Coordinates of C-alpha atoms in Angstrom, one line a residue:
M1 CA 86.5 186.1 94.8
G2 CA 83.6 184.4 96.7
T3 CA 82.1 181.0 97.2
A4 CA 80.3 178.8 94.6
L5 CA 77.2 176.7 95.3
V6 CA 76.6 174.0 92.7
Y7 CA 73.2 172.3 92.6
H8 CA 70.5 170.9 90.2
E9 CA 67.0 170.0 91.2
D10 CA 67.0 166.9 89.0
M11 CA 69.2 165.2 91.6
T12 CA 66.1 164.7 93.7
A13 CA 64.4 162.5 91.1
A14 CA 65.8 159.1 92.2
R15 CA 63.9 157.5 95.1
L16 CA 63.3 154.0 96.6
L17 CA 60.6 152.1 94.8
W18 CA 60.2 149.2 97.2
D19 CA 60.4 148.5 101.0
D20 CA 63.9 148.5 102.3
P21 CA 64.5 149.8 105.8
E22 CA 68.3 150.0 105.2
C23 CA 68.0 152.2 102.2
E24 CA 64.9 154.3 103.0
I25 CA 67.0 157.0 104.7
E26 CA 68.6 157.9 101.3
C27 CA 65.7 160.1 100.1
P28 CA 65.4 163.3 98.1
E29 CA 64.6 165.3 101.3
R30 CA 68.2 164.9 102.4
L31 CA 69.2 167.2 99.6
T32 CA 66.2 169.6 99.6
T33 CA 66.4 170.2 103.3
A34 CA 70.1 171.2 103.1
L35 CA 69.2 173.6 100.3
E36 CA 66.3 175.1 102.2
R37 CA 68.5 175.6 105.3
L38 CA 71.0 177.6 103.1
Q39 CA 68.2 179.7 101.7
Q40 CA 66.6 180.4 105.1
R41 CA 70.0 181.8 106.4
G42 CA 70.5 183.9 103.3
L43 CA 73.6 181.9 102.3
E44 CA 72.5 180.8 98.9
Q45 CA 72.1 184.4 97.7
R46 CA 75.6 185.2 98.8
C47 CA 77.1 182.5 96.7
L48 CA 77.9 182.3 93.0
Q49 CA 75.2 179.8 92.0
L50 CA 76.0 177.2 89.3
A51 CA 73.7 174.7 87.8
A52 CA 75.2 171.2 87.7
R53 CA 76.0 169.6 84.4
E54 CA 76.1 165.9 83.5
A55 CA 79.5 164.4 83.6
S56 CA 80.5 162.7 80.4
E57 CA 81.1 158.9 80.2
A58 CA 84.8 159.7 79.5
E59 CA 84.9 161.6 82.8
L60 CA 83.3 158.8 84.6
G61 CA 85.9 156.5 83.1
L62 CA 88.7 158.4 85.0
V63 CA 87.8 156.2 87.9
H64 CA 85.2 153.6 86.9
S65 CA 85.4 150.7 84.4
P66 CA 83.5 150.9 81.1
E67 CA 81.5 147.8 82.0
Y68 CA 80.3 149.3 85.3
V69 CA 79.4 152.6 83.6
A70 CA 77.4 150.6 81.0
L71 CA 75.6 148.7 83.7
V72 CA 74.5 151.8 85.4
R73 CA 73.5 153.4 82.1
G74 CA 71.3 150.3 81.5
T75 CA 69.2 150.9 84.6
Q76 CA 67.3 153.6 82.8
A77 CA 65.4 151.0 80.9
L78 CA 64.7 148.5 83.8
G79 CA 61.4 147.9 85.5
T80 CA 61.0 148.0 89.3
G81 CA 61.5 144.2 89.8
E82 CA 64.7 144.2 87.7
L83 CA 66.0 147.3 89.6
Q84 CA 65.4 145.6 92.9
T85 CA 67.2 142.4 91.8
L86 CA 70.2 144.4 90.5
S87 CA 70.3 146.5 93.7
G88 CA 70.4 143.3 95.8
Q89 CA 73.8 142.5 94.3
Y90 CA 75.4 145.4 96.1
D91 CA 75.7 146.5 99.7
A92 CA 73.2 149.2 100.8
V93 CA 72.3 150.4 97.3
Y94 CA 69.2 151.0 95.3
F95 CA 68.7 151.9 91.7
H96 CA 66.0 153.9 90.0
P97 CA 65.4 154.8 86.3
S98 CA 66.7 158.3 87.1
T99 CA 69.8 157.0 88.9
F100 CA 72.2 157.3 86.0
H101 CA 71.1 160.9 85.3
C102 CA 71.3 161.9 89.0
A103 CA 74.7 160.3 89.4
R104 CA 76.1 162.0 86.4
L105 CA 74.9 165.4 87.7
A106 CA 76.5 164.7 91.0
V107 CA 79.9 164.0 89.4
G108 CA 79.4 167.0 87.0
A109 CA 78.7 169.3 90.0
A110 CA 81.9 168.3 91.6
L111 CA 83.8 168.9 88.4
Q112 CA 82.2 172.3 87.8
L113 CA 83.2 173.3 91.3
V114 CA 86.8 172.3 90.8
D115 CA 87.0 174.1 87.5
A116 CA 85.6 177.3 89.0
V117 CA 88.0 177.2 91.9
L118 CA 91.1 176.4 89.8
A119 CA 90.2 179.0 87.2
G120 CA 90.1 181.6 89.9
A121 CA 86.4 182.5 89.4
V122 CA 85.7 181.7 93.1
R123 CA 88.0 181.0 96.1
N124 CA 86.1 178.0 97.3
G125 CA 82.7 176.3 97.2
L126 CA 80.2 173.6 98.0
A127 CA 78.6 171.1 95.7
L128 CA 75.2 169.9 97.0
V129 CA 74.9 166.5 95.3
R130 CA 73.0 163.2 95.4
P131 CA 73.7 160.3 95.3
P132 CA 76.9 160.5 97.5
G133 CA 80.1 159.0 96.2
H134 CA 82.9 158.1 98.7
H135 CA 82.0 154.4 99.1
S136 CA 81.7 153.7 95.3
Q137 CA 84.5 151.6 93.8
R138 CA 85.9 151.1 90.3
A139 CA 83.3 148.5 89.4
A140 CA 80.8 148.5 92.2
A141 CA 78.2 150.7 93.8
N142 CA 78.2 150.7 97.6
G143 CA 76.6 152.4 100.5
F144 CA 74.1 154.6 98.5
C145 CA 77.1 155.7 96.3
V146 CA 77.0 155.1 92.5
F147 CA 79.9 157.1 91.1
N148 CA 82.8 158.3 93.2
N149 CA 82.3 162.1 92.9
V150 CA 85.3 163.3 94.8
A151 CA 87.7 160.7 93.4
I152 CA 86.7 161.7 89.8
A153 CA 87.1 165.3 90.7
A154 CA 90.6 164.6 91.9
K155 CA 91.5 162.8 88.7
H156 CA 90.0 165.6 86.7
A157 CA 92.1 168.2 88.6
Q158 CA 95.2 166.2 87.8
R159 CA 94.4 165.6 84.1
Q160 CA 92.8 168.9 83.1
H161 CA 94.6 171.3 85.4
G162 CA 97.9 169.6 85.8
L163 CA 97.9 169.4 89.6
H164 CA 100.5 167.2 91.4
R165 CA 99.3 167.3 95.0
I166 CA 95.7 167.0 96.1
L167 CA 94.4 166.5 99.7
I168 CA 91.1 164.7 100.3
V169 CA 89.6 165.2 103.7
D170 CA 86.7 162.8 104.5
W171 CA 84.8 163.7 107.7
D172 CA 81.8 161.5 107.1
V173 CA 81.1 159.2 110.0
H174 CA 81.6 156.2 107.7
H175 CA 85.0 155.2 106.2
G176 CA 85.2 156.2 102.5
Q177 CA 86.8 153.0 101.5
G178 CA 86.1 153.7 97.8
I179 CA 88.4 156.7 97.8
Q180 CA 91.0 154.8 99.7
Y181 CA 91.1 151.9 97.2
I182 CA 91.3 154.3 94.3
F183 CA 94.3 156.2 95.6
E184 CA 96.0 153.8 98.0
D185 CA 99.1 153.5 95.7
D186 CA 99.1 157.1 94.5
P187 CA 101.5 159.5 96.3
S188 CA 100.0 162.5 94.5
V189 CA 96.8 162.2 96.6
L190 CA 96.8 162.4 100.4
Y191 CA 93.6 160.8 101.8
F192 CA 92.6 161.5 105.4
S193 CA 89.5 159.9 106.9
W194 CA 88.1 159.8 110.4
H195 CA 85.2 157.4 110.9
R196 CA 83.3 155.4 113.5
Y197 CA 85.1 152.1 113.6
E198 CA 84.6 150.4 117.0
H199 CA 87.3 147.9 116.3
G200 CA 85.7 146.9 113.0
R201 CA 82.2 146.4 114.4
F202 CA 80.7 149.4 112.5
W203 CA 79.8 149.5 108.8
P204 CA 81.6 148.9 106.4
Y205 CA 83.2 146.4 108.8
L206 CA 86.6 146.5 107.0
R207 CA 90.0 145.7 108.4
E208 CA 91.5 148.3 106.1
S209 CA 89.6 151.1 107.8
D210 CA 92.0 150.8 110.8
A211 CA 94.8 153.2 111.5
D212 CA 97.5 150.8 110.2
A213 CA 96.1 151.0 106.7
V214 CA 98.5 153.7 105.3
G215 CA 98.6 153.0 101.6
Q216 CA 100.8 150.7 99.6
G217 CA 103.6 150.7 97.1
P218 CA 104.4 154.3 96.0
G219 CA 101.4 155.5 98.0
L220 CA 102.7 154.2 101.3
G221 CA 102.2 156.9 103.9
F222 CA 99.6 158.8 101.9
T223 CA 96.5 157.3 103.5
V224 CA 95.7 158.5 107.0
N225 CA 92.9 156.7 108.8
L226 CA 91.7 157.9 112.2
P227 CA 89.2 155.3 113.4
W228 CA 87.0 156.3 116.3
N229 CA 86.6 153.2 118.6
Q230 CA 83.8 154.8 120.6
V231 CA 80.9 157.1 120.0
G232 CA 80.3 160.6 121.5
M233 CA 83.3 162.3 120.0
G234 CA 82.8 166.1 120.3
N235 CA 84.1 169.4 119.1
A236 CA 87.4 169.1 121.1
D237 CA 88.1 165.7 119.6
Y238 CA 87.5 166.8 116.0
V239 CA 89.5 170.0 116.3
A240 CA 92.3 168.1 118.1
A241 CA 92.3 165.5 115.3
F242 CA 92.9 168.3 112.8
L243 CA 95.6 170.1 114.8
H244 CA 97.6 167.0 115.9
V245 CA 97.1 164.6 113.0
L246 CA 95.8 166.1 109.8
L247 CA 97.4 169.6 109.6
P248 CA 101.0 168.6 110.4
V249 CA 100.9 166.1 107.6
A250 CA 99.0 168.4 105.3
F251 CA 101.4 171.3 105.7
E252 CA 104.3 169.1 104.8
F253 CA 102.4 167.6 101.8
N254 CA 101.6 171.2 100.7
P255 CA 98.5 170.5 98.5
E256 CA 97.5 172.5 95.5
L257 CA 93.8 171.7 96.1
V258 CA 91.7 170.5 99.0
L259 CA 88.7 168.3 98.4
V260 CA 86.3 167.6 101.2
S261 CA 84.0 164.6 101.3
A262 CA 81.5 166.5 103.5
G263 CA 79.3 164.0 105.2
F264 CA 77.5 165.5 108.2
D265 CA 76.3 162.2 109.8
S266 CA 79.4 162.8 112.0
A267 CA 77.5 165.7 113.7
I268 CA 75.4 165.8 116.8
G269 CA 71.9 164.3 116.6
D270 CA 72.5 161.9 113.8
P271 CA 71.1 158.5 115.0
E272 CA 73.6 156.4 113.2
G273 CA 76.7 158.4 113.8
Q274 CA 76.0 159.1 117.5
M275 CA 78.7 161.8 117.7
Q276 CA 78.5 165.1 119.6
A277 CA 80.2 167.6 117.4
T278 CA 78.0 170.7 116.8
P279 CA 77.4 172.3 113.4
E280 CA 79.6 175.2 114.4
C281 CA 82.5 172.9 114.7
F282 CA 82.5 172.1 111.0
A283 CA 82.8 175.8 110.3
H284 CA 86.0 175.9 112.3
L285 CA 87.3 172.7 110.5
T286 CA 86.6 174.4 107.2
Q287 CA 88.4 177.5 108.2
L288 CA 91.4 175.5 109.3
L289 CA 91.5 173.8 105.8
Q290 CA 91.4 177.2 104.1
V291 CA 95.0 178.0 105.2
L292 CA 96.1 175.2 102.8
A293 CA 96.3 175.2 99.0
G294 CA 96.0 179.0 98.8
G295 CA 92.4 178.7 100.2
R296 CA 91.3 176.5 97.3
V297 CA 88.8 174.2 99.1
C298 CA 86.0 172.3 97.4
A299 CA 83.4 170.6 99.6
V300 CA 81.2 167.9 98.0
L301 CA 78.2 166.6 100.0
E302 CA 78.3 163.0 101.0
R303 CA 75.6 162.1 103.6
P304 CA 73.8 165.0 105.2
G305 CA 73.3 164.6 109.0
V306 CA 70.3 165.1 111.2
H307 CA 70.9 167.4 114.1
P308 CA 68.9 169.6 116.4
E309 CA 69.4 173.3 116.8
C310 CA 72.2 174.0 119.2
P311 CA 71.7 177.3 120.9
G312 CA 74.7 178.7 122.8
S313 CA 74.5 179.8 126.4
P314 CA 75.6 183.2 127.6
G315 CA 78.8 183.5 129.5
P316 CA 78.9 184.3 133.2
S317 CA 78.9 187.9 134.5
L318 CA 82.4 188.8 135.8
D319 CA 83.8 191.7 137.7
E320 CA 85.4 194.5 135.8
P321 CA 89.2 194.5 135.7
P322 CA 91.1 197.3 137.4
A323 CA 91.6 200.5 135.6
A324 CA 94.7 200.8 133.4
R325 CA 97.7 202.4 135.0
P326 CA 99.4 205.4 133.3
H327 CA 102.3 204.7 131.0
E328 CA 105.1 207.2 130.4
A329 CA 105.6 205.7 127.0
L330 CA 102.2 207.0 125.9
A331 CA 103.0 210.6 126.8
Q332 CA 104.3 211.3 123.3
D333 CA 101.8 212.6 120.8
R334 CA 102.7 210.0 118.2
A335 CA 102.1 207.2 120.7
L336 CA 98.8 208.7 121.9
T337 CA 97.6 209.0 118.3
A338 CA 98.4 205.4 117.6
L339 CA 96.7 204.3 120.8
G340 CA 93.5 206.2 119.8
K341 CA 93.4 204.3 116.6
V342 CA 93.8 201.0 118.4
L343 CA 91.0 201.8 120.9
Y344 CA 88.8 202.9 118.0
L345 CA 89.3 199.6 116.2
L346 CA 88.8 197.7 119.4
D347 CA 85.4 199.3 120.1
R348 CA 84.2 198.7 116.6
I349 CA 85.2 195.0 116.8
L350 CA 83.5 194.5 120.2
D351 CA 80.4 196.4 119.0
G352 CA 80.2 194.1 115.9
Q353 CA 80.6 196.9 113.4
V354 CA 83.8 195.2 112.0
S355 CA 85.1 191.7 112.5
S356 CA 88.8 192.4 112.6
G357 CA 91.4 195.2 112.3
I358 CA 95.1 196.1 112.1
A359 CA 97.0 199.0 113.6
V360 CA 100.7 200.1 113.6
T361 CA 102.2 201.0 116.9
P362 CA 105.5 202.9 117.7
A363 CA 108.2 200.5 119.0
C364 CA 108.7 202.6 122.1
A365 CA 105.0 202.3 123.1
A366 CA 104.3 198.7 121.9
A367 CA 104.1 197.2 125.3
A368 CA 102.1 200.1 126.8
T369 CA 99.6 200.1 123.9
L370 CA 99.1 196.3 124.3
D371 CA 98.5 196.7 128.1
V372 CA 95.8 199.3 127.6
A373 CA 94.2 197.3 124.7
I374 CA 94.0 194.2 127.0
R375 CA 92.4 196.1 129.8
C376 CA 90.0 198.0 127.6
G377 CA 89.0 194.8 125.8
L378 CA 88.1 193.1 129.1
S379 CA 86.2 196.1 130.4
H380 CA 84.3 196.8 127.2
G381 CA 82.6 193.4 126.6
A382 CA 85.2 190.7 126.0
Q383 CA 84.6 187.9 128.5
R384 CA 87.7 186.0 127.5
L385 CA 90.7 187.6 125.7
L386 CA 93.6 185.8 124.2
C387 CA 96.8 187.8 123.7
L388 CA 99.5 186.3 121.4
A389 CA 102.5 188.4 121.9
V390 CA 105.5 187.9 119.6
G391 CA 108.9 189.4 120.2
Q392 CA 110.1 191.6 123.1
L393 CA 106.8 192.1 124.9
D394 CA 106.4 191.3 128.6
R395 CA 103.1 190.4 130.2
P396 CA 101.7 193.3 132.1
P397 CA 102.8 192.7 135.7
D398 CA 99.4 193.3 137.4
L399 CA 97.4 191.3 134.8
T400 CA 95.5 188.8 137.0
D401 CA 95.1 185.0 136.4
D402 CA 91.3 185.2 136.7
G403 CA 90.5 183.0 133.7
R404 CA 89.5 185.9 131.5
N405 CA 92.8 186.4 129.8
L406 CA 95.3 184.0 128.3
W407 CA 98.8 185.3 127.5
L408 CA 100.9 183.4 125.0
N409 CA 104.4 184.7 124.2
I410 CA 106.4 183.4 121.2
G411 CA 109.9 184.6 121.4
G412 CA 110.6 184.1 125.1
K413 CA 114.1 183.1 126.3
E414 CA 112.9 179.6 127.3
A415 CA 109.7 177.5 127.3
A416 CA 107.8 178.1 130.5
A417 CA 104.3 177.8 131.9
L418 CA 104.3 180.4 134.7
S419 CA 100.7 179.6 135.2
M420 CA 97.8 178.0 133.3
F421 CA 97.2 181.4 131.7
H422 CA 100.8 182.6 131.2
V423 CA 102.8 180.6 128.7
S424 CA 106.1 181.5 126.9
V425 CA 108.0 179.6 124.2
P426 CA 111.1 180.5 122.1
L427 CA 110.5 181.2 118.4
P428 CA 111.5 178.1 116.6
G429 CA 114.1 178.5 113.8
T430 CA 112.6 176.2 111.2
T431 CA 109.4 175.9 109.3
G432 CA 108.6 172.5 110.9
G433 CA 109.3 173.9 114.4
F434 CA 107.1 176.9 113.8
L435 CA 104.2 174.7 112.6
S436 CA 104.6 172.4 115.5
C437 CA 104.5 175.3 117.9
V438 CA 101.3 176.7 116.3
L439 CA 99.5 173.4 115.8
A440 CA 100.6 171.6 118.9
L441 CA 100.5 174.4 121.4
V442 CA 99.0 177.8 120.3
L443 CA 95.8 176.5 118.6
P444 CA 94.9 173.8 121.1
L445 CA 95.2 176.4 123.9
A446 CA 93.2 178.9 121.8
Y447 CA 90.4 176.5 121.1
S448 CA 90.2 175.3 124.7
F449 CA 90.1 178.9 126.0
Q450 CA 87.4 179.9 123.5
P451 CA 88.2 183.7 123.5
D452 CA 85.7 186.4 122.5
L453 CA 88.6 188.5 121.2
V454 CA 92.2 187.8 120.0
L455 CA 95.0 190.3 120.1
V456 CA 98.0 189.4 117.9
A457 CA 100.8 191.7 118.9
L458 CA 104.0 191.7 116.8
G459 CA 106.4 193.7 119.0
P460 CA 110.0 194.8 118.6
A461 CA 112.3 192.1 117.2
H462 CA 109.4 189.7 116.7
G463 CA 111.5 187.7 114.2
L464 CA 108.5 186.4 112.1
R465 CA 108.6 186.3 108.4
D466 CA 105.6 187.8 106.7
P467 CA 104.1 184.4 105.8
Q468 CA 104.5 183.1 109.3
A469 CA 102.7 186.2 110.8
A470 CA 100.0 185.8 108.2
L471 CA 99.4 182.1 109.0
L472 CA 99.1 182.9 112.7
A473 CA 96.5 185.6 112.1
A474 CA 94.6 183.4 109.6
L475 CA 94.4 180.5 112.0
L476 CA 93.5 182.6 115.0
R477 CA 90.4 183.9 113.3
G478 CA 88.7 180.6 114.0
P479 CA 88.7 180.4 117.9
A480 CA 87.2 184.0 118.3
G481 CA 84.7 184.0 115.4
G482 CA 86.9 186.2 113.3
R483 CA 87.4 188.9 116.0
V484 CA 91.1 189.6 115.7
L485 CA 93.0 192.8 116.3
A486 CA 96.6 192.8 115.0
L487 CA 99.1 195.3 116.5
V488 CA 102.2 195.6 114.3
D489 CA 105.4 197.3 115.4
E490 CA 106.3 200.2 113.1
E491 CA 109.7 198.7 112.4
S492 CA 108.3 195.7 110.7
T493 CA 108.5 195.3 106.9
P494 CA 106.0 197.6 105.0
Q495 CA 104.6 194.6 103.3
L496 CA 103.6 192.8 106.6
A497 CA 100.6 195.1 107.3
V498 CA 99.3 194.5 103.8
V499 CA 99.6 190.7 104.1
L500 CA 97.9 190.7 107.5
A501 CA 95.1 192.9 106.2
R502 CA 94.5 190.4 103.4
V503 CA 94.3 187.3 105.6
L504 CA 92.1 189.1 108.1
H505 CA 89.8 189.9 105.2
G506 CA 89.6 186.2 104.4
E507 CA 92.2 185.7 101.8
A508 CA 94.6 182.7 102.0
A509 CA 97.9 183.1 103.8
P510 CA 101.0 182.9 101.5
S511 CA 103.1 179.8 101.5
L512 CA 105.7 179.3 104.2
G513 CA 108.1 178.1 101.6
P514 CA 110.3 174.9 101.7
F515 CA 109.6 172.6 104.6
S516 CA 112.4 172.0 107.1
M517 CA 112.2 169.7 110.1
A518 CA 111.9 171.0 113.7
S519 CA 115.2 170.9 115.6
P520 CA 115.5 168.3 118.5
E521 CA 115.9 171.2 120.9
D522 CA 112.6 172.8 119.7
V523 CA 110.8 169.5 119.9
Q524 CA 112.0 168.8 123.4
A525 CA 111.1 172.2 124.7
L526 CA 107.6 172.0 123.2
M527 CA 107.0 168.5 124.6
Q528 CA 108.1 169.6 128.1
L529 CA 105.8 172.6 127.9
R530 CA 102.9 170.5 126.7
G531 CA 103.5 168.1 129.6
Q532 CA 103.2 170.9 132.1
L533 CA 100.0 172.3 130.6
E534 CA 98.3 169.0 129.6
P535 CA 96.5 168.4 132.9
R536 CA 94.7 171.7 132.7
W537 CA 93.8 172.0 128.9
K538 CA 91.6 169.3 127.3
M539 CA 92.8 170.0 123.7
L540 CA 96.3 169.0 124.7
Q541 CA 95.1 165.6 126.1
V542 CA 95.4 163.6 122.9
A543 CA 96.9 160.3 124.1
S544 CA 94.9 157.3 125.3
E545 CA 95.8 154.1 127.1
A546 CA 96.8 151.3 124.7
G547 CA 93.8 149.3 123.8
G548 CA 91.5 151.7 125.5
P549 CA 88.2 153.0 124.1
G550 CA 89.9 155.8 122.1
S551 CA 92.8 153.8 120.7
G552 CA 93.0 152.8 117.1

């Protein structure tokens, strides 16, 4: 299964017919430029391309009142003066004779995408639509939005596909108050939005955009607002928001479908958003979402952003690490054969011939094989190497703390930070404890370190269930651009290698099963360890002074 791209050129027909500085930025080029960029990078051709259909009025009625649908339908017959008068009754909206057709196509595109994903025709997809939708309310257009595309898609998934839990992630720089109003009393939809807020001084200037708006009635606790009270939020802030706020709640909610209100005015270079997150950051955010809902993620365009090209800079030239010392454990033919396969895969990953790999290692040579793999990785092109060792695997004694390698051990006897680059934590015994360890420690360190290569070593007595190991491998694909080499102890279950191969190939990780809370002991150990590491790692620095610029 691949990725769907849903689009229709008719959505470019509506345009502003009079002078209005506030609305002139909502133009057809916002859509055509996005499509051209996908074409230039060869991405359109790699997708299953679907032509958008018009949503029916019954489908619009899943969210909007009949009177409002009739009003928008009536704009097809209005002259320019009448359209301007009607537009003036709403906040930051303009109507055009083609608006009704365009808006129905926008909704229909979202519905087609949901249908394709839930039918199993594709794994995920993007609907390029115009007009956007997340500000639109039951009986009112708002903020360029006519019909609420994502909200209707969620209702459609519930009615037509029988879904019971849907996650909506809104990363537009403006609060999607329309979606919030529609689902604020509905516990079957978890709505998460970050947005520029500045203590209510940024559009849409609503008190209910603040962090204490968490839903009402049966939906209490199913609205999560993360208001930014300053501009300039960057990659680390966005990823930290996912790791520390969204994902812990989302894993417990266990959605069957993820819908993304994908506005990119929250990216660098947009003059209104004034944020600093690069385009690459949104790829990482998307990959983090793909570990939810069996990978069923549907992104629907809200407002495209305006950003410059962001070229990366080469890393510094560093000295070669010392040569690997001999290992008695590798003297056996079986161990040497396994090591040869590991080094072959490692070279192909570093040369860019493959993105990831998996190898089985004999239990007696697991530590020695990992030691050689680390040193060869650092001497053959990896500037920064992250090693996540699970089970009875000790850090090589002469591995230096030179900033080029980060050693994380899950399964140690106690939580300890022996240095900034040498961290050990016991394996938590519950689902909640495991997720807390991964989201609050492993991934923040991994994203802060920015490795070129990740080694995931599952050694003797690693204690991970197959779904846990798969989730680790899936999540660690993000920090290193997919370059992950998994080393699996031969005494692991036969199915483990198969599950790991699937997630490294891009398939969704299997469910962790029933959620259980972290034990007080695991929580205390994790918090103490974070306290030791927080001064040195930015992604762990998530607290702010009460009332300060970053507080909500």
